[in-house]
mmCIF file of C-alpha atoms in Angstrom:
data_model
loop_
_atom_site.group_PDB
_atom_site.id
_atom_site.type_symbol
_atom_site.label_atom_id
_atom_site.label_comp_id
_atom_site.label_asym_id
_atom_site.label_seq_id
_atom_site.Cartn_x
_atom_site.Cartn_y
_atom_site.Cartn_z
ATOM 1 C CA UNK A 1 112.970 123.083 63.077
ATOM 2 C CA UNK A 2 110.346 120.648 64.334
ATOM 3 C CA UNK A 3 107.410 121.915 66.370
ATOM 4 C CA UNK A 4 104.984 120.145 68.672
ATOM 5 C CA UNK A 5 101.789 119.500 66.727
ATOM 6 C CA UNK A 6 99.762 117.132 68.895
ATOM 7 C CA UNK A 7 99.485 116.169 72.565
ATOM 8 C CA UNK A 8 97.410 113.098 73.452
ATOM 9 C CA UNK A 9 96.257 112.512 77.017
ATOM 10 C CA UNK A 10 95.089 109.255 78.580
ATOM 11 C CA UNK A 11 94.719 107.793 82.029
ATOM 12 C CA UNK A 12 94.732 104.111 82.957
ATOM 13 C CA UNK A 13 93.745 102.957 86.434
ATOM 14 C CA UNK A 14 95.801 99.898 87.366
ATOM 15 C CA UNK A 15 95.057 97.545 90.243
ATOM 16 C CA UNK A 16 98.265 96.496 92.068
ATOM 17 C CA UNK A 17 99.190 92.836 91.656
ATOM 18 C CA UNK A 18 99.471 92.317 95.407
ATOM 19 C CA UNK A 19 97.910 93.918 98.470
ATOM 20 C CA UNK A 20 100.062 96.884 99.483
ATOM 21 C CA UNK A 21 99.873 98.303 103.022
ATOM 22 C CA UNK A 22 102.197 100.467 105.076
ATOM 23 C CA UNK A 23 102.155 102.386 108.345
ATOM 24 C CA UNK A 24 99.686 105.045 107.180
ATOM 25 C CA UNK A 25 97.778 103.802 104.120
ATOM 26 C CA UNK A 26 96.816 101.110 101.622
ATOM 27 C CA UNK A 27 97.851 101.370 97.979
ATOM 28 C CA UNK A 28 94.779 100.008 96.194
ATOM 29 C CA UNK A 29 94.871 101.778 92.841
ATOM 30 C CA UNK A 30 97.504 103.238 90.532
ATOM 31 C CA UNK A 31 96.098 106.043 88.423
ATOM 32 C CA UNK A 32 98.530 106.378 85.514
ATOM 33 C CA UNK A 33 98.423 109.576 83.413
ATOM 34 C CA UNK A 34 100.018 109.001 80.000
ATOM 35 C CA UNK A 35 101.105 111.852 77.687
ATOM 36 C CA UNK A 36 102.070 111.318 74.045
ATOM 37 C CA UNK A 37 103.676 114.180 72.111
ATOM 38 C CA UNK A 38 104.002 114.261 68.306
ATOM 39 C CA UNK A 39 106.139 116.812 66.473
ATOM 40 C CA UNK A 40 106.018 118.103 62.896
ATOM 41 C CA UNK A 41 108.651 115.549 61.820
ATOM 42 C CA UNK A 42 106.282 112.779 62.881
ATOM 43 C CA UNK A 43 108.435 111.795 65.862
ATOM 44 C CA UNK A 44 106.562 110.602 68.942
ATOM 45 C CA UNK A 45 107.477 110.603 72.630
ATOM 46 C CA UNK A 46 105.509 109.146 75.528
ATOM 47 C CA UNK A 47 105.743 109.884 79.227
ATOM 48 C CA UNK A 48 103.777 108.900 82.297
ATOM 49 C CA UNK A 49 103.464 109.378 86.027
ATOM 50 C CA UNK A 50 101.215 107.983 88.744
ATOM 51 C CA UNK A 51 99.118 108.420 91.855
ATOM 52 C CA UNK A 52 98.324 105.815 94.507
ATOM 53 C CA UNK A 53 94.595 106.132 93.991
ATOM 54 C CA UNK A 54 93.601 109.761 94.522
ATOM 55 C CA UNK A 55 94.096 112.940 92.530
ATOM 56 C CA UNK A 56 94.266 111.419 89.066
ATOM 57 C CA UNK A 57 91.271 113.351 87.773
ATOM 58 C CA UNK A 58 92.823 116.603 89.007
ATOM 59 C CA UNK A 59 96.098 115.768 87.255
ATOM 60 C CA UNK A 60 94.258 115.115 84.002
ATOM 61 C CA UNK A 61 92.274 118.366 84.191
ATOM 62 C CA UNK A 62 95.466 120.316 84.871
ATOM 63 C CA UNK A 63 97.054 118.682 81.844
ATOM 64 C CA UNK A 64 94.132 119.197 79.476
ATOM 65 C CA UNK A 65 93.048 122.665 80.605
ATOM 66 C CA UNK A 66 96.341 124.372 81.357
ATOM 67 C CA UNK A 67 99.549 122.516 80.487
ATOM 68 C CA UNK A 68 99.137 120.558 77.241
ATOM 69 C CA UNK A 69 97.772 123.552 75.245
ATOM 70 C CA UNK A 70 100.968 125.458 76.087
ATOM 71 C CA UNK A 71 103.042 122.843 74.267
ATOM 72 C CA UNK A 72 101.511 123.326 70.824
ATOM 73 C CA UNK A 73 103.929 125.077 68.459
ATOM 74 C CA UNK A 74 106.902 124.754 70.853
ATOM 75 C CA UNK A 75 110.296 123.370 69.869
ATOM 76 C CA UNK A 76 110.364 119.976 71.669
ATOM 77 C CA UNK A 77 114.143 120.207 72.102
ATOM 78 C CA UNK A 78 113.717 123.204 74.416
ATOM 79 C CA UNK A 79 113.019 120.891 77.336
ATOM 80 C CA UNK A 80 114.531 123.088 80.035
ATOM 81 C CA UNK A 81 112.634 126.160 78.826
ATOM 82 C CA UNK A 82 109.360 124.246 78.573
ATOM 83 C CA UNK A 83 109.760 122.813 82.074
ATOM 84 C CA UNK A 84 110.314 126.235 83.603
ATOM 85 C CA UNK A 85 107.468 127.789 81.586
ATOM 86 C CA UNK A 86 105.063 125.114 82.816
ATOM 87 C CA UNK A 87 106.225 125.533 86.396
ATOM 88 C CA UNK A 88 105.760 129.300 86.203
ATOM 89 C CA UNK A 89 102.354 128.942 84.547
ATOM 90 C CA UNK A 90 101.238 126.917 87.578
ATOM 91 C CA UNK A 91 103.140 128.873 90.220
ATOM 92 C CA UNK A 92 99.951 129.379 92.217
ATOM 93 C CA UNK A 93 99.585 125.603 92.654
ATOM 94 C CA UNK A 94 103.230 124.619 93.032
ATOM 95 C CA UNK A 95 104.981 123.157 94.908
ATOM 96 C CA UNK A 96 102.886 120.024 95.329
ATOM 97 C CA UNK A 97 102.015 116.582 94.112
ATOM 98 C CA UNK A 98 99.272 117.366 91.573
ATOM 99 C CA UNK A 99 101.372 119.840 89.594
ATOM 100 C CA UNK A 100 104.564 117.777 89.844
ATOM 101 C CA UNK A 101 102.810 114.612 88.649
ATOM 102 C CA UNK A 102 101.299 116.451 85.671
ATOM 103 C CA UNK A 103 104.555 118.127 84.615
ATOM 104 C CA UNK A 104 106.426 114.827 85.072
ATOM 105 C CA UNK A 105 104.354 113.085 82.397
ATOM 106 C CA UNK A 106 105.040 115.901 79.913
ATOM 107 C CA UNK A 107 108.735 116.225 80.714
ATOM 108 C CA UNK A 108 109.321 112.479 80.422
ATOM 109 C CA UNK A 109 107.537 112.442 77.046
ATOM 110 C CA UNK A 110 109.847 115.218 75.808
ATOM 111 C CA UNK A 111 112.941 113.275 76.902
ATOM 112 C CA UNK A 112 111.557 110.156 75.205
ATOM 113 C CA UNK A 113 111.043 112.176 72.023
ATOM 114 C CA UNK A 114 114.531 113.670 72.130
ATOM 115 C CA UNK A 115 116.203 110.322 72.787
ATOM 116 C CA UNK A 116 114.331 108.646 69.945
ATOM 117 C CA UNK A 117 115.231 111.397 67.488
ATOM 118 C CA UNK A 118 118.882 111.115 68.489
ATOM 119 C CA UNK A 119 118.776 107.314 68.313
ATOM 120 C CA UNK A 120 119.921 106.902 71.935
ATOM 121 C CA UNK A 121 118.489 105.169 74.985
ATOM 122 C CA UNK A 122 117.705 107.636 77.760
ATOM 123 C CA UNK A 123 120.403 106.313 80.087
ATOM 124 C CA UNK A 124 123.099 107.169 77.548
ATOM 125 C CA UNK A 125 121.595 110.507 76.561
ATOM 126 C CA UNK A 126 121.338 111.534 80.224
ATOM 127 C CA UNK A 127 124.864 110.507 81.206
ATOM 128 C CA UNK A 128 125.669 106.864 80.507
ATOM 129 C CA UNK A 129 127.349 105.908 83.792
ATOM 130 C CA UNK A 130 126.675 102.159 83.600
ATOM 131 C CA UNK A 131 124.494 99.653 81.764
ATOM 132 C CA UNK A 132 122.948 97.842 84.758
ATOM 133 C CA UNK A 133 122.051 98.436 88.377
ATOM 134 C CA UNK A 134 121.352 96.171 91.390
ATOM 135 C CA UNK A 135 117.767 95.484 92.438
ATOM 136 C CA UNK A 136 116.081 95.199 95.787
ATOM 137 C CA UNK A 137 112.495 94.039 96.150
ATOM 138 C CA UNK A 138 109.591 95.589 98.037
ATOM 139 C CA UNK A 139 106.620 93.497 96.882
ATOM 140 C CA UNK A 140 107.033 90.855 99.582
ATOM 141 C CA UNK A 141 107.574 93.231 102.493
ATOM 142 C CA UNK A 142 104.282 95.015 103.085
ATOM 143 C CA UNK A 143 103.166 95.710 106.652
ATOM 144 C CA UNK A 144 100.314 93.190 106.768
ATOM 145 C CA UNK A 145 102.487 90.258 105.657
ATOM 146 C CA UNK A 146 103.260 87.604 108.263
ATOM 147 C CA UNK A 147 106.839 87.041 109.376
ATOM 148 C CA UNK A 148 107.320 83.656 107.719
ATOM 149 C CA UNK A 149 106.097 85.052 104.420
ATOM 150 C CA UNK A 150 108.599 87.925 104.758
ATOM 151 C CA UNK A 151 111.350 85.371 105.245
ATOM 152 C CA UNK A 152 110.241 83.230 102.319
ATOM 153 C CA UNK A 153 110.110 86.223 99.979
ATOM 154 C CA UNK A 154 113.518 87.522 101.065
ATOM 155 C CA UNK A 155 115.129 84.095 100.608
ATOM 156 C CA UNK A 156 113.547 83.758 97.170
ATOM 157 C CA UNK A 157 114.818 87.198 96.158
ATOM 158 C CA UNK A 158 118.290 86.411 97.472
ATOM 159 C CA UNK A 159 118.259 83.199 95.445
ATOM 160 C CA UNK A 160 117.563 85.222 92.305
ATOM 161 C CA UNK A 161 120.545 87.467 92.943
ATOM 162 C CA UNK A 162 118.667 90.458 94.327
ATOM 163 C CA UNK A 163 120.808 92.558 96.668
ATOM 164 C CA UNK A 164 118.175 93.250 99.303
ATOM 165 C CA UNK A 165 114.562 93.296 100.485
ATOM 166 C CA UNK A 166 112.510 96.128 101.915
ATOM 167 C CA UNK A 167 110.294 95.462 104.912
ATOM 168 C CA UNK A 168 107.693 97.988 106.005
ATOM 169 C CA UNK A 169 107.822 99.079 109.636
ATOM 170 C CA UNK A 170 105.329 100.875 111.841
ATOM 171 C CA UNK A 171 103.660 98.146 113.855
ATOM 172 C CA UNK A 172 101.874 99.399 117.009
ATOM 173 C CA UNK A 173 104.892 98.547 119.176
ATOM 174 C CA UNK A 174 108.549 98.643 118.264
ATOM 175 C CA UNK A 175 109.022 95.124 119.578
ATOM 176 C CA UNK A 176 106.885 93.826 116.720
ATOM 177 C CA UNK A 177 109.033 95.527 114.096
ATOM 178 C CA UNK A 178 112.183 94.261 115.812
ATOM 179 C CA UNK A 179 110.905 90.674 115.913
ATOM 180 C CA UNK A 180 109.934 90.649 112.239
ATOM 181 C CA UNK A 181 113.201 92.178 111.075
ATOM 182 C CA UNK A 182 115.309 90.000 113.363
ATOM 183 C CA UNK A 183 113.719 86.888 111.889
ATOM 184 C CA UNK A 184 114.468 88.093 108.356
ATOM 185 C CA UNK A 185 118.066 88.953 109.263
ATOM 186 C CA UNK A 186 118.618 85.540 110.828
ATOM 187 C CA UNK A 187 117.277 83.851 107.694
ATOM 188 C CA UNK A 188 119.168 85.829 105.041
ATOM 189 C CA UNK A 189 122.448 86.313 106.889
ATOM 190 C CA UNK A 190 124.706 89.348 107.077
ATOM 191 C CA UNK A 191 125.547 89.659 103.387
ATOM 192 C CA UNK A 192 122.040 90.572 102.261
ATOM 193 C CA UNK A 193 120.644 94.086 102.677
ATOM 194 C CA UNK A 194 117.452 94.787 104.613
ATOM 195 C CA UNK A 195 115.834 98.119 103.824
ATOM 196 C CA UNK A 196 112.994 99.467 105.968
ATOM 197 C CA UNK A 197 110.261 102.012 105.272
ATOM 198 C CA UNK A 198 108.111 103.795 107.878
ATOM 199 C CA UNK A 199 106.115 105.867 105.354
ATOM 200 C CA UNK A 200 106.233 109.002 107.544
ATOM 201 C CA UNK A 201 104.563 107.141 110.392
ATOM 202 C CA UNK A 202 106.667 108.200 113.412
ATOM 203 C CA UNK A 203 107.210 111.234 115.593
ATOM 204 C CA UNK A 204 110.826 112.302 116.068
ATOM 205 C CA UNK A 205 111.140 110.764 119.520
ATOM 206 C CA UNK A 206 109.552 107.497 118.426
ATOM 207 C CA UNK A 207 111.783 107.319 115.360
ATOM 208 C CA UNK A 208 114.886 107.830 117.509
ATOM 209 C CA UNK A 209 113.683 105.149 119.916
ATOM 210 C CA UNK A 210 112.947 102.616 117.184
ATOM 211 C CA UNK A 211 116.162 103.332 115.267
ATOM 212 C CA UNK A 212 118.094 102.562 118.466
ATOM 213 C CA UNK A 213 116.283 99.216 118.877
ATOM 214 C CA UNK A 214 116.982 98.280 115.252
ATOM 215 C CA UNK A 215 120.642 99.335 115.219
ATOM 216 C CA UNK A 216 121.997 95.823 115.813
ATOM 217 C CA UNK A 217 120.383 94.573 112.568
ATOM 218 C CA UNK A 218 122.705 96.642 110.334
ATOM 219 C CA UNK A 219 119.863 97.973 108.166
ATOM 220 C CA UNK A 220 120.598 99.453 104.754
ATOM 221 C CA UNK A 221 118.353 102.392 105.658
ATOM 222 C CA UNK A 222 115.241 103.641 107.391
ATOM 223 C CA UNK A 223 113.066 105.319 104.788
ATOM 224 C CA UNK A 224 110.678 108.213 105.444
ATOM 225 C CA UNK A 225 110.664 107.828 109.231
ATOM 226 C CA UNK A 226 109.052 111.266 109.768
ATOM 227 C CA UNK A 227 106.689 113.623 107.936
ATOM 228 C CA UNK A 228 108.518 114.753 104.800
ATOM 229 C CA UNK A 229 108.360 118.455 105.654
ATOM 230 C CA UNK A 230 110.079 118.009 109.035
ATOM 231 C CA UNK A 231 113.657 118.713 108.008
ATOM 232 C CA UNK A 232 114.862 119.584 111.507
ATOM 233 C CA UNK A 233 113.356 116.383 112.856
ATOM 234 C CA UNK A 234 115.352 114.430 110.294
ATOM 235 C CA UNK A 235 118.482 116.284 111.416
ATOM 236 C CA UNK A 236 117.864 115.186 115.016
ATOM 237 C CA UNK A 237 117.245 111.611 113.918
ATOM 238 C CA UNK A 238 120.257 111.454 111.589
ATOM 239 C CA UNK A 239 122.506 112.734 114.371
ATOM 240 C CA UNK A 240 121.186 110.082 116.761
ATOM 241 C CA UNK A 241 121.752 106.922 114.728
ATOM 242 C CA UNK A 242 124.403 105.380 112.464
ATOM 243 C CA UNK A 243 121.656 103.787 110.351
ATOM 244 C CA UNK A 244 121.285 105.681 107.051
ATOM 245 C CA UNK A 245 118.136 107.798 106.723
ATOM 246 C CA UNK A 246 116.464 107.807 103.300
ATOM 247 C CA UNK A 247 114.123 110.524 102.023
ATOM 248 C CA UNK A 248 112.667 111.819 98.774
ATOM 249 C CA UNK A 249 109.537 109.898 97.850
ATOM 250 C CA UNK A 250 107.330 112.725 99.135
ATOM 251 C CA UNK A 251 109.404 115.754 98.137
ATOM 252 C CA UNK A 252 108.302 117.849 95.161
ATOM 253 C CA UNK A 253 110.992 120.517 94.767
ATOM 254 C CA UNK A 254 114.724 120.533 94.143
ATOM 255 C CA UNK A 255 114.976 123.121 96.931
ATOM 256 C CA UNK A 256 113.534 120.679 99.447
ATOM 257 C CA UNK A 257 116.248 118.189 98.516
ATOM 258 C CA UNK A 258 118.876 120.938 98.768
ATOM 259 C CA UNK A 259 117.789 121.749 102.319
ATOM 260 C CA UNK A 260 117.922 118.100 103.396
ATOM 261 C CA UNK A 261 121.398 117.627 101.961
ATOM 262 C CA UNK A 262 122.810 120.911 103.253
ATOM 263 C CA UNK A 263 121.592 120.217 106.791
ATOM 264 C CA UNK A 264 122.784 116.603 106.876
ATOM 265 C CA UNK A 265 119.202 115.439 107.331
ATOM 266 C CA UNK A 266 119.557 112.383 105.069
ATOM 267 C CA UNK A 267 122.138 109.955 103.751
ATOM 268 C CA UNK A 268 120.124 108.345 100.919
ATOM 269 C CA UNK A 269 118.223 110.320 98.253
ATOM 270 C CA UNK A 270 115.140 108.586 96.814
ATOM 271 C CA UNK A 271 114.050 111.140 94.249
ATOM 272 C CA UNK A 272 111.012 109.915 92.291
ATOM 273 C CA UNK A 273 110.817 111.063 88.658
ATOM 274 C CA UNK A 274 107.015 110.870 88.744
ATOM 275 C CA UNK A 275 106.743 113.121 91.788
ATOM 276 C CA UNK A 276 109.566 115.599 91.295
ATOM 277 C CA UNK A 277 108.303 116.778 87.911
ATOM 278 C CA UNK A 278 110.140 114.610 85.405
ATOM 279 C CA UNK A 279 113.596 113.746 84.130
ATOM 280 C CA UNK A 280 114.792 117.376 84.062
ATOM 281 C CA UNK A 281 114.683 118.017 87.846
ATOM 282 C CA UNK A 282 115.528 114.371 88.628
ATOM 283 C CA UNK A 283 118.939 114.721 87.012
ATOM 284 C CA UNK A 284 119.621 117.996 88.804
ATOM 285 C CA UNK A 285 118.919 116.398 92.177
ATOM 286 C CA UNK A 286 121.009 113.328 91.381
ATOM 287 C CA UNK A 287 123.990 115.486 90.402
ATOM 288 C CA UNK A 288 123.552 117.655 93.494
ATOM 289 C CA UNK A 289 123.537 114.495 95.622
ATOM 290 C CA UNK A 290 126.806 113.432 94.000
ATOM 291 C CA UNK A 291 128.373 116.677 95.219
ATOM 292 C CA UNK A 292 127.451 115.593 98.777
ATOM 293 C CA UNK A 293 128.634 111.991 98.186
ATOM 294 C CA UNK A 294 125.039 110.822 98.660
ATOM 295 C CA UNK A 295 123.772 107.803 96.691
ATOM 296 C CA UNK A 296 120.529 107.884 94.729
ATOM 297 C CA UNK A 297 118.081 104.999 95.204
ATOM 298 C CA UNK A 298 114.897 106.183 93.457
ATOM 299 C CA UNK A 299 111.436 105.314 94.679
ATOM 300 C CA UNK A 300 109.065 103.135 92.585
ATOM 301 C CA UNK A 301 108.684 103.425 88.747
ATOM 302 C CA UNK A 302 111.305 100.752 88.112
ATOM 303 C CA UNK A 303 110.669 100.638 84.357
ATOM 304 C CA UNK A 304 111.762 104.264 84.071
ATOM 305 C CA UNK A 305 114.177 104.524 86.972
ATOM 306 C CA UNK A 306 116.437 101.803 85.593
ATOM 307 C CA UNK A 307 117.474 104.245 82.857
ATOM 308 C CA UNK A 308 117.961 107.180 85.217
ATOM 309 C CA UNK A 309 119.828 105.155 87.831
ATOM 310 C CA UNK A 310 122.165 103.928 85.094
ATOM 311 C CA UNK A 311 122.621 107.478 83.797
ATOM 312 C CA UNK A 312 124.364 108.760 86.936
ATOM 313 C CA UNK A 313 127.437 107.528 88.761
ATOM 314 C CA UNK A 314 125.833 107.692 92.210
ATOM 315 C CA UNK A 315 122.783 105.634 91.206
ATOM 316 C CA UNK A 316 122.923 102.681 93.609
ATOM 317 C CA UNK A 317 119.686 100.623 93.511
ATOM 318 C CA UNK A 318 116.462 100.204 91.553
ATOM 319 C CA UNK A 319 113.367 99.279 93.575
ATOM 320 C CA UNK A 320 111.611 96.196 92.185
ATOM 321 C CA UNK A 321 107.853 96.759 92.121
ATOM 322 C CA UNK A 322 106.359 95.609 88.780
ATOM 323 C CA UNK A 323 103.650 98.025 87.735
ATOM 324 C CA UNK A 324 103.354 98.279 83.955
ATOM 325 C CA UNK A 325 103.121 94.616 82.930
ATOM 326 C CA UNK A 326 99.501 95.033 81.801
ATOM 327 C CA UNK A 327 100.447 97.916 79.499
ATOM 328 C CA UNK A 328 103.724 96.763 77.979
ATOM 329 C CA UNK A 329 105.060 94.129 75.639
ATOM 330 C CA UNK A 330 108.680 93.495 76.607
ATOM 331 C CA UNK A 331 109.321 93.953 80.316
ATOM 332 C CA UNK A 332 112.370 95.189 82.188
ATOM 333 C CA UNK A 333 115.259 92.772 81.718
ATOM 334 C CA UNK A 334 116.880 91.246 84.790
ATOM 335 C CA UNK A 335 120.103 89.243 85.013
ATOM 336 C CA UNK A 336 121.565 87.930 88.274
ATOM 337 C CA UNK A 337 119.491 90.335 90.346
ATOM 338 C CA UNK A 338 120.408 93.372 88.274
ATOM 339 C CA UNK A 339 118.183 95.516 86.073
ATOM 340 C CA UNK A 340 119.642 95.964 82.604
ATOM 341 C CA UNK A 341 119.427 99.369 80.966
ATOM 342 C CA UNK A 342 117.286 99.279 77.794
ATOM 343 C CA UNK A 343 119.013 99.190 74.404
ATOM 344 C CA UNK A 344 116.169 100.832 72.478
ATOM 345 C CA UNK A 345 116.154 104.597 71.792
ATOM 346 C CA UNK A 346 113.931 106.525 74.183
ATOM 347 C CA UNK A 347 112.924 105.785 77.765
ATOM 348 C CA UNK A 348 112.914 102.074 76.973
ATOM 349 C CA UNK A 349 109.273 101.215 77.663
ATOM 350 C CA UNK A 350 107.582 98.984 75.098
ATOM 351 C CA UNK A 351 103.995 100.233 75.297
ATOM 352 C CA UNK A 352 101.259 97.837 74.209
ATOM 353 C CA UNK A 353 99.066 100.493 72.658
ATOM 354 C CA UNK A 354 96.131 98.158 72.142
ATOM 355 C CA UNK A 355 96.136 97.479 75.888
ATOM 356 C CA UNK A 356 96.680 101.146 76.766
ATOM 357 C CA UNK A 357 93.781 102.278 74.599
ATOM 358 C CA UNK A 358 91.511 99.492 75.814
ATOM 359 C CA UNK A 359 92.165 100.356 79.457
ATOM 360 C CA UNK A 360 92.100 104.143 79.088
ATOM 361 C CA UNK A 361 89.308 105.961 80.903
ATOM 362 C CA UNK A 362 87.205 107.642 78.213
ATOM 363 C CA UNK A 363 86.480 110.715 80.319
ATOM 364 C CA UNK A 364 90.179 111.613 80.409
ATOM 365 C CA UNK A 365 91.145 110.689 76.851
ATOM 366 C CA UNK A 366 91.703 113.715 74.640
ATOM 367 C CA UNK A 367 93.973 115.107 71.927
ATOM 368 C CA UNK A 368 95.124 118.715 71.629
ATOM 369 C CA UNK A 369 96.354 119.851 68.227
ATOM 370 C CA UNK A 370 97.587 122.990 66.492
#
């Protein structure tokens, strides 16, 4: 039986390719913790997660001081047991982003290791529902972008076969959001989806008011309209509008998702593997959503989410935001606006290790061995 012999930790700080702004913040830096696990058979698995510019050092200290040492000597196939042991070991700091981000990098590395040893791509190992999934793009829809540029980007994406574009909302007055979105809808026509994202920027009453103004545009969804912990507010909003309400980017526990689904507080689940704690809880939430007939449209991390979205039957969209180009060789394959599931065993990310090592922050680079 193989045992975990070495855990290597690195963090790369990536600068986004484009300026990213939304209703409450700017995304100026992507701290990317990377965990590589080697077992006694010599098999290697790599996982990663991310922040949007803060907390990366805390994630790395949690990994190096508390989580990674607990992996040494463990059977890497005991993924469920390891996940629960790590969660319990950090019960005083869960549930929250720092712990979830740290555990996610480990859990994803273990799934990568298992898939490679079994000679299967992750999407087949985790379910194998389909080999491709439609894309929508977010990179051209940030809040600071002028209306004509929104239109140009959406038309370009439509021309490439993408199924939709996301436009950030949360301008000072609802009339501004309505004008921008109306111009995009007029340009792309009725057959192209327009997603919107408020990034938790509204109160309940304001969200209800704006959803009513936007109803005529037949939006694919309104994402994170309210603070993520306001479940009852989402119930009120969902009951007030026919427009689907999407949540999940800022939830860190399967129980939070359960509450949203049980109360009818959402109609789209956007569970993020990097924020929920890895592949293990991601799959549980996706299968729970299927029981409620709720589609899964995961947030961010397209290079990893293509495999998970293709693993489950209710995986509907992958969000196109390129983020790993500087650290990888082959990139995610796209045909006719669809992301193709990787053929290679593992999570399907072709790491350029020379680039990863060159860009790693020395302070957070360490190896833990038996």
